[in-house]
Coordinates of C-alpha atoms and ligand atoms in Angstrom, one line a residue:
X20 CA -1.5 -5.2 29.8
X21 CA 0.9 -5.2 32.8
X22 CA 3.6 -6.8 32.6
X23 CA 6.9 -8.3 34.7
X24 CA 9.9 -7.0 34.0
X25 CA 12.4 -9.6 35.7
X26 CA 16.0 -8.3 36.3
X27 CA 18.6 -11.4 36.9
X28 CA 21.7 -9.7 38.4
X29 CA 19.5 -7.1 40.2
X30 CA 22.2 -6.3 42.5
X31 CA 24.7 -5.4 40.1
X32 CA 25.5 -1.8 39.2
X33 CA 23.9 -1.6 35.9
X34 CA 20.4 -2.3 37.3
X35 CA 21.1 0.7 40.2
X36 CA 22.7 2.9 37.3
X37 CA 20.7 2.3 34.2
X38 CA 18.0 -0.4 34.6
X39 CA 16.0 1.6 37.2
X40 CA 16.7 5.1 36.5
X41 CA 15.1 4.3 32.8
X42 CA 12.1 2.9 34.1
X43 CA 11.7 5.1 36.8
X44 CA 11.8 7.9 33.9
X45 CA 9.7 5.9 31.4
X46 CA 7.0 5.9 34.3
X47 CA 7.2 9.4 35.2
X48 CA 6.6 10.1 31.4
X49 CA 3.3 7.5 31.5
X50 CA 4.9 5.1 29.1
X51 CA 5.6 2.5 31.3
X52 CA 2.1 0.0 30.6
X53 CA 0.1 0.6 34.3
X54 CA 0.8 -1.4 37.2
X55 CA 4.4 -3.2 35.2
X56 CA 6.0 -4.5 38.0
X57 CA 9.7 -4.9 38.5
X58 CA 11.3 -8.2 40.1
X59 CA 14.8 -7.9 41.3
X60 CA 16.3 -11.8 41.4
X61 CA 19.6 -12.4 42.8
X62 CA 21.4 -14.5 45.9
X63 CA 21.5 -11.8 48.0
X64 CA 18.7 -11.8 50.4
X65 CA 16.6 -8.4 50.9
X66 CA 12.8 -8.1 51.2
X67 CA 11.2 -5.8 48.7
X68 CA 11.5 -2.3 51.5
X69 CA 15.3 -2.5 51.4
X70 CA 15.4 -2.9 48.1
X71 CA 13.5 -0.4 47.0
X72 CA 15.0 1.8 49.3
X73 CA 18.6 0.9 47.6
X74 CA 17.0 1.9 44.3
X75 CA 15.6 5.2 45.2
X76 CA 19.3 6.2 46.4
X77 CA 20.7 5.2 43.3
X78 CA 17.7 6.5 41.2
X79 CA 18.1 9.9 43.4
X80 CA 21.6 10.3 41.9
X81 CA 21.5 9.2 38.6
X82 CA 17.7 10.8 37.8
X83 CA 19.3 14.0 39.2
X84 CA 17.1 17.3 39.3
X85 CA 14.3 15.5 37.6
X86 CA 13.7 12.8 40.7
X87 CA 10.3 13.4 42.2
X88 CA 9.7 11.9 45.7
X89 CA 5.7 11.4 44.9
X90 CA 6.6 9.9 41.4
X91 CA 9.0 7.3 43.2
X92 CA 6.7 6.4 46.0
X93 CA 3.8 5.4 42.9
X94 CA 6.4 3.3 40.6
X95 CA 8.4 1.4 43.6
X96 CA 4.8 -0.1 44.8
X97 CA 5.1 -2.3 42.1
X98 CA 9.2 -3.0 42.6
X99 CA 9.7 -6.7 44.2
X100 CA 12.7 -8.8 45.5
X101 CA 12.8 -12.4 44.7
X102 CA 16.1 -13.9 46.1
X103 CA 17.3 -16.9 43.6
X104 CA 20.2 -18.7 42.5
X105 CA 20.4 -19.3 39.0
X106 CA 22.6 -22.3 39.4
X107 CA 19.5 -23.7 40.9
X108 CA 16.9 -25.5 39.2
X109 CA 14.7 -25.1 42.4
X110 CA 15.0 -21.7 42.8
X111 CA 13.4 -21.0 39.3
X112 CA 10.3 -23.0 40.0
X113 CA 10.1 -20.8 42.9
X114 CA 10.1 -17.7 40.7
X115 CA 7.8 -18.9 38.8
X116 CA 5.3 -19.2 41.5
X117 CA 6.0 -15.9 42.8
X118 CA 5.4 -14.9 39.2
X119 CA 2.0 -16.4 39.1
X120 CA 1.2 -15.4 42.3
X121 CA 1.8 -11.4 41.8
X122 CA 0.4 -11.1 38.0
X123 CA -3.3 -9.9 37.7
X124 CA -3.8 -12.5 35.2
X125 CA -2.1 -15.3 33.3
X126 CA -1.8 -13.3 30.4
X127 CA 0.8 -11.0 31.3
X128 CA 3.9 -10.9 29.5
X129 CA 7.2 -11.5 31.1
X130 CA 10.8 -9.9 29.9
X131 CA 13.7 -11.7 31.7
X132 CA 16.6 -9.1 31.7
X133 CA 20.1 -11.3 31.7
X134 CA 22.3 -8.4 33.8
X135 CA 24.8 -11.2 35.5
X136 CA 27.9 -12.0 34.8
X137 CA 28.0 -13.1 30.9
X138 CA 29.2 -16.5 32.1
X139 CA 25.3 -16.9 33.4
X140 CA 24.0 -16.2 30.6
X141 CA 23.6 -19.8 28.6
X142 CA 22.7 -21.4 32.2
X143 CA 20.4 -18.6 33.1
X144 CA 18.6 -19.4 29.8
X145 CA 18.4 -23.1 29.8
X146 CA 17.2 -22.5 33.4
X147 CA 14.3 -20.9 31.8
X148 CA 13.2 -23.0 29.6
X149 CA 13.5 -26.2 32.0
X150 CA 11.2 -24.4 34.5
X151 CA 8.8 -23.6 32.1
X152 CA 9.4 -19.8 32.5
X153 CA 9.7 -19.2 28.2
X154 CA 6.2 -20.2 27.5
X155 CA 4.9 -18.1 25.6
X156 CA 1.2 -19.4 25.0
X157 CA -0.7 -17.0 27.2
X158 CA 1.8 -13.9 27.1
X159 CA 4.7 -13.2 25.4
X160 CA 8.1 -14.4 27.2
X161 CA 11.6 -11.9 26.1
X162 CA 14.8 -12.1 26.7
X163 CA 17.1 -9.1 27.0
X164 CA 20.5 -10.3 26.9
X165 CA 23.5 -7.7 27.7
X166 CA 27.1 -7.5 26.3
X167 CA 29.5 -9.1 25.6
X168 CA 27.5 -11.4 23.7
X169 CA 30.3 -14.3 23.3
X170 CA 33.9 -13.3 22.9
X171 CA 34.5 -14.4 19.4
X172 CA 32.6 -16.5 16.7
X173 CA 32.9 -19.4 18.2
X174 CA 31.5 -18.4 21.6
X175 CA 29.1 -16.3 20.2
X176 CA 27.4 -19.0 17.9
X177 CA 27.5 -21.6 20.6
X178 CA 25.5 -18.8 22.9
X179 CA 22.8 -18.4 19.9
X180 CA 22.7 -21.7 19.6
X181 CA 21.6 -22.5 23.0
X182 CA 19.6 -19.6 23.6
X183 CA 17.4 -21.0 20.3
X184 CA 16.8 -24.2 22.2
X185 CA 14.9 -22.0 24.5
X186 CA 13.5 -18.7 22.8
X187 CA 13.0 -18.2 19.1
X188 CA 14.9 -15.0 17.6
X189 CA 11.6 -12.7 17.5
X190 CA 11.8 -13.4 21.7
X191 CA 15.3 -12.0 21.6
X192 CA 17.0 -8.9 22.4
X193 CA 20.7 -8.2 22.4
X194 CA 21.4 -4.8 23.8
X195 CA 23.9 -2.8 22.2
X196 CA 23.3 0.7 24.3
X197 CA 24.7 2.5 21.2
X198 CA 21.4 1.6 19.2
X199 CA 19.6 3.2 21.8
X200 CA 21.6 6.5 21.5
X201 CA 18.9 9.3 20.4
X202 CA 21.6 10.9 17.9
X203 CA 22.1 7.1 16.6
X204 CA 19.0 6.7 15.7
X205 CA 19.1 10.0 14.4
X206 CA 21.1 9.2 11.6
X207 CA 18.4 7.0 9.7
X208 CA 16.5 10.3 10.4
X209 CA 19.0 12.3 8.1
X210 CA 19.5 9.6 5.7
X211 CA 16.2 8.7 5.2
X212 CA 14.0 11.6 5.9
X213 CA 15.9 14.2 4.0
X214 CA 16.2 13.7 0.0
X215 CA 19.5 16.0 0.1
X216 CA 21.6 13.7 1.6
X217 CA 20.8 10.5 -0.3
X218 CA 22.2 11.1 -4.0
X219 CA 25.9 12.1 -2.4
X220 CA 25.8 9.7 0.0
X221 CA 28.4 7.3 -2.3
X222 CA 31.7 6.9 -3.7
X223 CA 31.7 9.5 -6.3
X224 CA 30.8 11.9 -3.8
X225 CA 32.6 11.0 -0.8
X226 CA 36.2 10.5 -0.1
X227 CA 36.7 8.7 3.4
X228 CA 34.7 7.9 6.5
X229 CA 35.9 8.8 9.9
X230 CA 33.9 7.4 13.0
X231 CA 35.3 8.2 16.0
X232 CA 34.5 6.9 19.9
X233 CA 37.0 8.5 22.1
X234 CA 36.6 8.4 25.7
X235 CA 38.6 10.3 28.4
X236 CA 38.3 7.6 30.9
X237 CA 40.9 4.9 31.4
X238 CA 40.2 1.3 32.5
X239 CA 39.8 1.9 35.9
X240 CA 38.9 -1.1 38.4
X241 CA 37.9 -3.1 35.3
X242 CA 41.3 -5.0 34.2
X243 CA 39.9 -8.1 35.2
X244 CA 37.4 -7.8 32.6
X245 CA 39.1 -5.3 30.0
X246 CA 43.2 -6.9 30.1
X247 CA 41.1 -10.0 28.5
X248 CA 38.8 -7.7 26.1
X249 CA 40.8 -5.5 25.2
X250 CA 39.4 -2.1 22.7
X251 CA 38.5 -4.7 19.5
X252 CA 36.3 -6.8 21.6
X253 CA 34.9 -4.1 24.1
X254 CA 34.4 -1.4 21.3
X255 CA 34.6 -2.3 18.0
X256 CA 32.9 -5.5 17.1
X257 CA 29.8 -4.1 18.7
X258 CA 29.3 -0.1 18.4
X259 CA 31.7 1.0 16.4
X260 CA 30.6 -1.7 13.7
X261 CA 26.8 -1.0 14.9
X262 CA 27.9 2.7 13.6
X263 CA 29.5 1.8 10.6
X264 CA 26.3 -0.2 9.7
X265 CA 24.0 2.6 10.0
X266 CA 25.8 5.0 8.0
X267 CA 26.9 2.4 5.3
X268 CA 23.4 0.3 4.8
X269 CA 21.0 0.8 1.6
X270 CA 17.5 2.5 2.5
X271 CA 15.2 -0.2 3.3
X272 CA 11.8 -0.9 2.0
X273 CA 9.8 0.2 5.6
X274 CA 11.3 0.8 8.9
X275 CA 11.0 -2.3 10.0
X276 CA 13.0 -4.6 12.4
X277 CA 13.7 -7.6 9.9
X278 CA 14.0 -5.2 7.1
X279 CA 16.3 -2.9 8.9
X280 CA 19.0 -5.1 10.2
X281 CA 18.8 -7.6 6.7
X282 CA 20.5 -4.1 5.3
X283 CA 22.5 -3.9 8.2
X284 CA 23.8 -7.1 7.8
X285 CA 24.7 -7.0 3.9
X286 CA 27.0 -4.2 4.9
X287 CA 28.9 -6.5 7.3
X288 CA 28.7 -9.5 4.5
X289 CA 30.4 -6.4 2.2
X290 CA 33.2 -5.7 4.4
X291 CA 36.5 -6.8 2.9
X292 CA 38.0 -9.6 4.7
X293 CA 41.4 -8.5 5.7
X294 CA 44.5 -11.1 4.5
X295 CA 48.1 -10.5 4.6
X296 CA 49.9 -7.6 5.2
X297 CA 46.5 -5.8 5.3
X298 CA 46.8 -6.7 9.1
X299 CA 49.4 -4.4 9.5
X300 CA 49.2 -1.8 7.2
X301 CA 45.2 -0.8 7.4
X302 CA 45.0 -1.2 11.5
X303 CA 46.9 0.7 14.3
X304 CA 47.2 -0.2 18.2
X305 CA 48.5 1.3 21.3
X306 CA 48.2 1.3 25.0
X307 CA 48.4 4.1 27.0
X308 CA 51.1 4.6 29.0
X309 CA 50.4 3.7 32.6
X310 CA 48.1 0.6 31.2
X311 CA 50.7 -1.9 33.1
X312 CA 50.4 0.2 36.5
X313 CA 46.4 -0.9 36.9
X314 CA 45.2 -2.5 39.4
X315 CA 45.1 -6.4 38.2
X316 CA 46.6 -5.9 34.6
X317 CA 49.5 -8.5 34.3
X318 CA 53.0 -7.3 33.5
X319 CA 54.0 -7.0 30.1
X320 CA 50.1 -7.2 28.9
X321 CA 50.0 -6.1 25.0
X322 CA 46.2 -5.6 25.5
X323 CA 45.4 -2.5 23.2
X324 CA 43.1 0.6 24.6
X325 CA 43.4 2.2 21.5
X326 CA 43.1 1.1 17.7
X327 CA 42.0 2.5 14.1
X328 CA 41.0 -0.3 11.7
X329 CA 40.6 1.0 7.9
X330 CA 37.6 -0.8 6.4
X331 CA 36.3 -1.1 3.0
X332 CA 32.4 -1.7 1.8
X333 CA 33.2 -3.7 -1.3
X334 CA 29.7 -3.2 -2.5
X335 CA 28.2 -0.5 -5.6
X336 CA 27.7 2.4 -3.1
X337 CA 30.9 2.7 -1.2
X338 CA 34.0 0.7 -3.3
X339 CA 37.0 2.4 -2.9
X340 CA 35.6 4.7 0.2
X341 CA 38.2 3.9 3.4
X342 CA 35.8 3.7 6.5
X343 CA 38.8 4.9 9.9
X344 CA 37.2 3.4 12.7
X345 CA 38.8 4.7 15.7
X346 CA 38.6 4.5 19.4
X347 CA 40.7 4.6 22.9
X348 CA 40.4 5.2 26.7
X349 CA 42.4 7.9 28.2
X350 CA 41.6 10.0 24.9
X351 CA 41.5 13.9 24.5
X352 CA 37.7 14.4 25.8
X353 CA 34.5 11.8 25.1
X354 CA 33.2 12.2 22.2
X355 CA 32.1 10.1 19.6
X356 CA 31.5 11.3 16.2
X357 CA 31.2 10.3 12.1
X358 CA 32.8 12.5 10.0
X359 CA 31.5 12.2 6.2
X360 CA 34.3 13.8 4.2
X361 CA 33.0 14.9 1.1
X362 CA 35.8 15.3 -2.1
X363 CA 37.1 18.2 -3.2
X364 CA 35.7 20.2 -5.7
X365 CA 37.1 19.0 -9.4
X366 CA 39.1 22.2 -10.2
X367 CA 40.3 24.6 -7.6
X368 CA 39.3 28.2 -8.5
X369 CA 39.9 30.5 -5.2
X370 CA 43.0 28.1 -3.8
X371 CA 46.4 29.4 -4.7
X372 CA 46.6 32.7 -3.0
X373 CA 45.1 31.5 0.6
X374 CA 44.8 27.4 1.2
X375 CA 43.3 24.7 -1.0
X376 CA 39.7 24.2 0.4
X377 CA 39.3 21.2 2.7
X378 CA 36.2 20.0 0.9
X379 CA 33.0 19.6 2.5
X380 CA 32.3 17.4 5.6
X381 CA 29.2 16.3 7.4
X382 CA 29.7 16.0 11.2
X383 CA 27.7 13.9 13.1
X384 CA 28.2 14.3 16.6
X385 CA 26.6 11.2 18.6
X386 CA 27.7 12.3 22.1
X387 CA 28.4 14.7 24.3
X388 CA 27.5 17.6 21.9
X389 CA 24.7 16.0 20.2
X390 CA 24.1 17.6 16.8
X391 CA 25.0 17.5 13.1
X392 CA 27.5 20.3 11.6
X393 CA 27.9 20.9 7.6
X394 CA 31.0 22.7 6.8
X395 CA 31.4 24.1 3.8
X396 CA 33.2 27.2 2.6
X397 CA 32.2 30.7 2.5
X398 CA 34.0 34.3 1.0
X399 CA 36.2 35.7 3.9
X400 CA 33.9 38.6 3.8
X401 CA 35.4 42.3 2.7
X402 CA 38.5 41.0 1.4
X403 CA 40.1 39.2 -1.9
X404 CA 38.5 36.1 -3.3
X405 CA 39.5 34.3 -0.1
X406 CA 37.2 31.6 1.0
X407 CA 37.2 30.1 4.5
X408 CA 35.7 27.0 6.1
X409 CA 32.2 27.8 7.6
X410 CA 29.7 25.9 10.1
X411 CA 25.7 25.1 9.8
X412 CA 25.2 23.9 13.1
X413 CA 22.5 22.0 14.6
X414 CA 22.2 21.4 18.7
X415 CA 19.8 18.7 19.6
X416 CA 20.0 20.4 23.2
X417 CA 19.6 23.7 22.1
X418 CA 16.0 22.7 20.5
X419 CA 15.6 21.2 23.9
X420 CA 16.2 23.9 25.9
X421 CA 19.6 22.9 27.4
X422 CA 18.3 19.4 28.5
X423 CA 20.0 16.3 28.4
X424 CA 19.0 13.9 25.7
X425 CA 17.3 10.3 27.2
X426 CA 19.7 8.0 28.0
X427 CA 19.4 4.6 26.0
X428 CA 18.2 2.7 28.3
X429 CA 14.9 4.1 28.0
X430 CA 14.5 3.7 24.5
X431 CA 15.5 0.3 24.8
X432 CA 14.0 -0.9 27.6
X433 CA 10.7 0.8 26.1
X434 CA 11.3 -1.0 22.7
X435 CA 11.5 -4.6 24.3
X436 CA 8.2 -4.1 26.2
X437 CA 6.6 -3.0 23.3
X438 CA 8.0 -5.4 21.1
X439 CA 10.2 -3.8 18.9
X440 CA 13.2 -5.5 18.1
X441 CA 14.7 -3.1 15.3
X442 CA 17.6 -2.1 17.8
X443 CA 18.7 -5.0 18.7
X444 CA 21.3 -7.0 17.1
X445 CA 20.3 -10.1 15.4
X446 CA 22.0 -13.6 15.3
X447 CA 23.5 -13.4 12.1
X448 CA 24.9 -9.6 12.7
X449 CA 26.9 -10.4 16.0
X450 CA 27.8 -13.3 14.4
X451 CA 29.2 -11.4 11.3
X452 CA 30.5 -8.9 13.3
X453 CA 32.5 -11.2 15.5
X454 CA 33.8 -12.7 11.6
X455 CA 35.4 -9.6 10.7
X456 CA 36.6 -8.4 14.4
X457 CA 38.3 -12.4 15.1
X458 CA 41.0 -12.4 12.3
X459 CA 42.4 -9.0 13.8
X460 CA 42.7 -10.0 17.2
X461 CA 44.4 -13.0 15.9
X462 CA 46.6 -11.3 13.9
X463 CA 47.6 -9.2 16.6
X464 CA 49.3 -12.1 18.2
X465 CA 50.9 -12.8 15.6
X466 CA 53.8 -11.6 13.8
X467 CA 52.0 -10.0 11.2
X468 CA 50.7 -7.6 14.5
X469 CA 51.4 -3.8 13.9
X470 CA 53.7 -2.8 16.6
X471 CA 51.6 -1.6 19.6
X472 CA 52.4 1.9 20.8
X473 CA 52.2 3.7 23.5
X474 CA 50.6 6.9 24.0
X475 CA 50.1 9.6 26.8
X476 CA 46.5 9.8 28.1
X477 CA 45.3 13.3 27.6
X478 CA 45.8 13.2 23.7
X479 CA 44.4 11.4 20.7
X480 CA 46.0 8.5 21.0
X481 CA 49.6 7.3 20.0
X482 CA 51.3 9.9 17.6
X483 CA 51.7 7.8 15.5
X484 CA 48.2 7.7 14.8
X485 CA 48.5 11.3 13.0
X486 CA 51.3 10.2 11.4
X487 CA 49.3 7.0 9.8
X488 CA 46.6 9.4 8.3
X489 CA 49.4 11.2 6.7
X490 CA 50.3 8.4 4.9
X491 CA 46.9 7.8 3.7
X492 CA 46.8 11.9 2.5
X493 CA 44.3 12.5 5.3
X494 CA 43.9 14.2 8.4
X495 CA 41.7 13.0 11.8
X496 CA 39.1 15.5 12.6
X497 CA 40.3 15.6 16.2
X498 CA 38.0 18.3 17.6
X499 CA 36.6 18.3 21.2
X500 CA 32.9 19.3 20.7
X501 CA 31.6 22.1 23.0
X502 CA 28.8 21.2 25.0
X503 CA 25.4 24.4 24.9
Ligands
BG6_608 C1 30.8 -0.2 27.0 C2 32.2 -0.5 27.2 O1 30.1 -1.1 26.1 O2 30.7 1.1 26.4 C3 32.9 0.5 28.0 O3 32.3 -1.8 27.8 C4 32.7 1.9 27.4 O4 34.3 0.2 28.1 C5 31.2 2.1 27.2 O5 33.3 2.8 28.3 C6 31.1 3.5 26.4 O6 29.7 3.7 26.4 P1 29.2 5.3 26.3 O7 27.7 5.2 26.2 O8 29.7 5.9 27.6 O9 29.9 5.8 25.1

C-alpha cells in the first residue's frame, strides 16, 4: 500500500541531509512501498518544483557517486510541498485535505515525521489529534519523533504524556540514530547468533567494559543548543546508554520489539543509582580548551564536552563489572567503539621474561572502521617462550567491497513504514534513561561536582582522564581505527 510520509520541519537540514537522501536510497533499492509519496510541511512557501529541485542538490551531495539522474526524476514525482504552520489549527485541516486529496485511497497509512524544533513537538502532536490527522481506523497513523526527547525526567514524561493523549505507544517512534547503526545492530548478531560468545559474556569472565563515542568535531555553530545540553544530555542519556543496553541485556525469548526493549529496559532498572561521593569519584568532566571562544557560548560556561561515567549492572550477569562510558568533541579521531576486556588468565606462565599478557579483549568497532577485532595472544614466532598480542579481524567493508555501510536513516525510516518498532526507544526506557543521567547533571552543579578540566582538542580528552583509569588499574584503549 502507498503511503504518505509527512515531514514537519521539511526545510530544516536534517530532512536535506538525512531524511531524503535515505529514501531516495530506499527507493533506488525497490524498498520504498510504490508510489509512497513525500510531503514537505513547513512556513516557508515553495511549490512542489522548487522543492524538489532543493532536494535533488542536497541528495546529489550527500547520495555522492551513487545519485542517479533517472532514479531521482522517478522518486521526486511523488515529492510534494504543503506550506503550514503548526501553531495553526487551520493550517492542519488544510493538510488534511491535501492529504485526502493526493492518496489513492482512504486506506493509506500516514507517518508524520516531527523534524522542528523540539519545542514543536507536544503542539505539533496535539495539533494532530485535534484535526483528526491520528485516526487510525482506515490506515495506520505514526509518529516519528526526533531527539532530544525532553531534557530531563520531568520534561520527558510530561512529553509522553501528551503524546499518549494523541497516539498510543505501538504508533510511536523515537529515533535514536545509533539504533539504526548497521554495526549496532550487529551486536545482537554476535551475541545472539554465535554460541561462543554467550557463556563468557559475564562477570566471571570479564573484567570491565569500555564504550567509547569520540568525535573529532567541536561544537561548531551549535552553542545555542549544546552550552544548554551539554555531553550528558546530547550523548549519554541516549546512545551511549542505548549502547550499554545492548551489550548488557539478557537474550530475549524472540526478536521482537516489546521483548527486545523489556530486556533493554531491566538493564537500565539494574543500573546502580549513584549517591554520595560516587558523583565524584566514578564520573570525570572537562571542556576543551577554546569551549568559551564559540560563537554564542557565555563566559565562564562550565558546560562539559567531555565526560566518563563508571556504571555498574547490579544484576546476576554483570555485578562487580565497571561499565567506562566515555565520550567528547574535539577528541583524537571519530570513532566509537566497545571494548570487552576479558580477565587475565588465573596463573601467568610465559609473563616474567617479556610483559604480563593484557588479557583478551573483544573490539567492537561501531564507526568509522566498522568491524569486530579479538585479540588474543600468540608465540612471538622463532624466539623464546615470548607471547605477543595478536589480531582476528573482521571489516564489514572489506566483505563489502570497500563500500560504505547504509546510513541509519534508512534502516529507520524503512522500520517505521513497515512497522517495526524494535529500534525505537520506548516510554519507559527514555524515561529510565533520563533517571539515571538527571542526578549527575545535578550533581555537577553542585559541590559534590568533580572538578571540570580542560583539555586540548586533538587528544583523548583531559589528561586526567588517563590518569583516572590508572587509579582504577586500567588503561583506555585509545586507538584510532584505520579505515580499508
Ligand atoms: C547527535 C548529537 O545526536 O549525535 C551530536 O546531537 C553528535 O552532537 C551526533 O555529533 C553523533 O552522531 P554520529 O552518528 O555522527 O556518531
Amino acid at each position: 500500500m502507498a503511503d504518505s510520509i509527512v515531514i514537519f520541519g521539511a526545510s530544516g537540514d536534517l530532512t536535506s541531509r538525512k531524511l531524503v537522501p535515505a529514501l531516495y536510497q530506499l527507493f533506488a533499492k525497490q524498498r520504498l512501498p510504490a508510489g509512497s509519496r513525500i510531503v514537505g510541511v513547513s512556513r516557508s512557501h515553495f511549490d512542489h518544483q522548487q522543492w524538489r529541485d532543493l532536494l535533488r542538490e542536497a541528495t546529489e551531495k550527500f547520495a555522492g557517486d551513487s545519485f542517479d539522474p533517472e532514479t531521482w526524476n522517478a522518486f521526486s514525482e511523488n515529492i510534494f510541498y504543503h506550506a503550514g504552520d503548526i501553531q495553526v489549527v487551520e493550517d492542519f485541516q488544510e493538510l488534511g485535505k491535501f492529504l485526502d486529496e493526493m492518496e489513492p485511497d482512504s486506506g493509506c497509512g500516514r507517518i508524520y515525521y516531527l523534524s522542528t524544533m523540539p519545542q514543536l513537538y507536544e503542539k505539533a502532536i496535539q495539533q494532530l489529534g485535534a484535526a483528526g490527522l491520528a485516526d487510525d481506523h482506515r490506515g495506520f497513523r505514526r509518529v516519528i519523533i526526533e531527539k532530544p526527547f525532553g531534557t530531563d525526567l520531568a520534561t520527558a514524561h510530561a512529553l509522553n504524556d501528551s503524546i499518549h493523549e494523541v497516539f498510543r505507544e505501538d504508533q510511536i517512534y523515537r529515533i535514536d540514530h545509533y539504533l539504526g547503526k548497521e554495526t549496532v545492530q550487529n551486536i545482537f548478531a554476535l551475541r545472539f547468533a554465535n554460541s561462543i560468545f554467550e557463556p563468557i559474556w559475564n562477570r566471571n569472565f570479564v573484567d570491565h567494559v569500555q564504550i567509547t563515542v569520540a568525535e573529532e568535531v567541536v561544537i561548531g555553530r551549535r552553542a545555542g543548543y549544546y552550552d544548554q545540553s551539554g555531553i550528558l544530555r546530547d550523548m549519554f542519556q541516549n546512545h551511549l546508554l542505548q549502547l550499554m543496553m545492548i551489550t548488557a541485556m539478557e537474550p530475549p525469548a524472540r526478536y521482537d520489539s516489546s521483548l527486545v526493549r523489556d530486556e533493554k529496559v531491566k538493564v537500565l532498572h539494574s543500573v546502580r543509582r549513584m549517591i554520595g561521593g560516587d558523583f565524584a569519584s566514578n564520573t570525570v568532566r572537562g571542556q576543551y580548551a577554546g569551549y568559551l571562544d564559540e560563537e554564542g557560548v557565555p563566559p565562564g560556561s562550565e558546560t562539559a564536552t567531555f565526560a566518563i561515567l563508571k556504571l555498574y549492572c547490579d544484576n546476576w550477569r554483570w555485578k562487580g563489572v565497571p561499565f567506562y562510558l566515555r565520550s567528547g568533541k574535539g577528541m583524537s579521531c571519530r570513532t566509537t567503539q566497545i571494548v570487552i576486556q576479558f580477565r587475565q588468565v588465573p596463573h601467568i606462565l610465559f609473563g616474567e621474561k617479556t610483559r604480563e599478557p593484557i588479557g583478551n579483549r573483544l573490539v567492537i568497532q561501531i564507526q568509522e572502521a566498522e568491524g569486530v577485532q579479538l585479540h588474543f595472544e600468540t608465540k612471538v614466532p622463532d624466539s623464546e617462550m615470548k607471547t605477543r598480542t595478536s589480531t582476528l579481524d573482521f571489516s564489514f567493508r572489506h566483505v563489502a567491497g570497500g563500500d560504505a555501510l547504509p546510513d541509519a536513516y534508512q534502516r529507520l525510516l524503512l522500520d517505521a513504514i513497515l512497522g517495526d518498532t524494535s529500534l525505537f526507544a520506548r516510554s519507559d526506557e527514555v524515561e529510565l534513561a533520563w533517571g539515571i543521567i538527571d542526578p549527575i547533571i545535578a550533581a555537577w552543579k553542585s559541590p559534590a561536582a568533580p572538578p571540570l578540566h580542560s583539555y586540548q582538542t586533538g587528544l583523548w580528552g583531559p589528561t586526567q582522564a588517563s590518569q583516572w583509569m590508572q587509579t582504577q588499574n586500567r588503561e583506555w584503549f585509545d586507538v584510532c581505527p584505520v579505515i580499508e
